[in-house]
XYZ file of C-alpha atoms in Angstrom:
120
model
C 0.133 0.077 -0.091
C 1.060 3.717 -0.690
C 2.148 5.622 2.394
C -0.941 7.738 2.290
C -3.255 4.566 2.471
C -1.274 3.447 5.662
C -1.462 7.164 7.406
C -4.464 7.488 9.746
C -6.773 10.213 9.102
C -6.621 13.310 10.927
C -9.103 15.732 12.592
C -7.536 18.952 12.441
C -8.672 21.576 15.145
C -7.682 25.204 14.600
C -8.317 28.639 15.725
C -10.218 31.389 14.923
C -10.198 35.200 16.403
C -12.954 37.604 17.070
C -12.840 40.816 18.440
C -15.234 40.103 21.394
C -14.506 37.030 22.019
C -10.587 36.722 21.620
C -9.050 33.314 19.984
C -11.028 30.307 20.216
C -11.049 26.692 18.917
C -12.502 25.787 15.513
C -13.335 22.143 14.002
C -12.295 20.748 10.878
C -15.183 22.274 9.231
C -14.171 25.764 10.592
C -17.248 25.784 12.885
C -16.921 27.205 16.361
C -16.122 24.744 18.945
C -17.546 24.984 22.753
C -17.059 23.653 26.228
C -19.886 22.654 28.671
C -18.963 24.047 32.416
C -20.571 20.993 34.079
C -18.347 18.706 32.259
C -15.076 17.247 34.104
C -11.902 16.158 32.718
C -12.534 13.094 30.071
C -15.989 13.128 31.414
C -19.472 14.302 29.694
C -22.639 15.406 31.182
C -23.993 16.220 27.641
C -25.837 13.104 26.368
C -29.301 12.065 24.792
C -31.129 15.271 23.730
C -28.233 17.589 24.957
C -25.832 15.987 22.548
C -28.428 16.295 19.585
C -28.486 20.210 20.094
C -24.629 20.319 21.042
C -23.033 17.539 18.860
C -19.665 16.217 20.507
C -16.617 16.396 18.261
C -15.706 12.732 17.603
C -13.408 10.573 15.961
C -14.091 7.590 13.951
C -11.687 4.417 13.782
C -8.390 5.147 12.599
C -8.773 8.818 12.993
C -6.520 11.006 15.278
C -7.017 14.761 16.295
C -4.126 17.076 15.493
C -3.368 20.756 16.431
C -3.498 23.288 13.598
C -2.039 26.628 13.750
C -2.716 28.626 17.105
C -3.614 25.298 18.845
C -1.370 25.447 22.130
C -3.136 23.066 24.498
C -3.329 19.249 24.570
C -5.729 17.490 22.409
C -6.942 14.245 23.381
C -10.084 12.020 23.422
C -12.082 9.778 25.892
C -14.773 7.160 25.277
C -18.280 8.528 25.695
C -20.964 6.622 27.364
C -22.485 5.439 23.975
C -18.818 3.995 23.074
C -17.865 6.883 20.485
C -14.402 8.680 21.102
C -14.997 12.346 21.837
C -12.188 15.139 21.336
C -10.948 17.147 24.326
C -8.778 20.075 24.599
C -6.639 20.143 27.909
C -9.096 17.206 29.199
C -12.628 19.249 28.350
C -14.732 17.548 25.835
C -15.348 19.734 22.701
C -18.830 20.213 21.072
C -20.521 21.940 18.060
C -23.678 23.853 18.488
C -26.682 23.027 16.146
C -27.726 26.737 16.382
C -24.552 27.640 14.418
C -25.149 27.314 10.749
C -22.145 29.018 9.326
C -18.596 29.308 9.630
C -17.626 32.079 12.138
C -20.855 32.046 14.078
C -20.680 31.923 18.027
C -24.706 31.626 18.791
C -23.902 29.155 21.558
C -21.242 31.620 23.615
C -22.747 32.018 27.169
C -25.898 30.135 26.405
C -27.843 28.859 29.748
C -24.638 30.330 31.536
C -22.630 26.881 31.087
C -21.954 26.836 27.154
C -18.732 28.676 26.267
C -16.476 28.885 23.008
C -13.626 27.051 23.501
C -10.718 29.192 24.394
C -7.539 28.606 22.751
């Protein structure tokens, strides 16, 4: 097999900067990433309907998470209760927000006092 065929696929986490919010993380699709204040290190409290509104950033078999430009913290993953691997930043689980429909939107910032853009 070619080297490309044997190399694992990568999910690249990057950063975005906005005047009001500073620098925060973005997923491979460019969409804003969030953290949930009630989550622990390598532990999620967002399952079921919560995970529908706040889809976790996940890895499929063979994928690894890598840091793009501006990402200085430690990227990793842990196994969610449903068995999927969720991406973490400095141990905190990362999520998208279903209310963000385009790159650069930050509609989830501050929602319910527990959801915040993932600070880089």
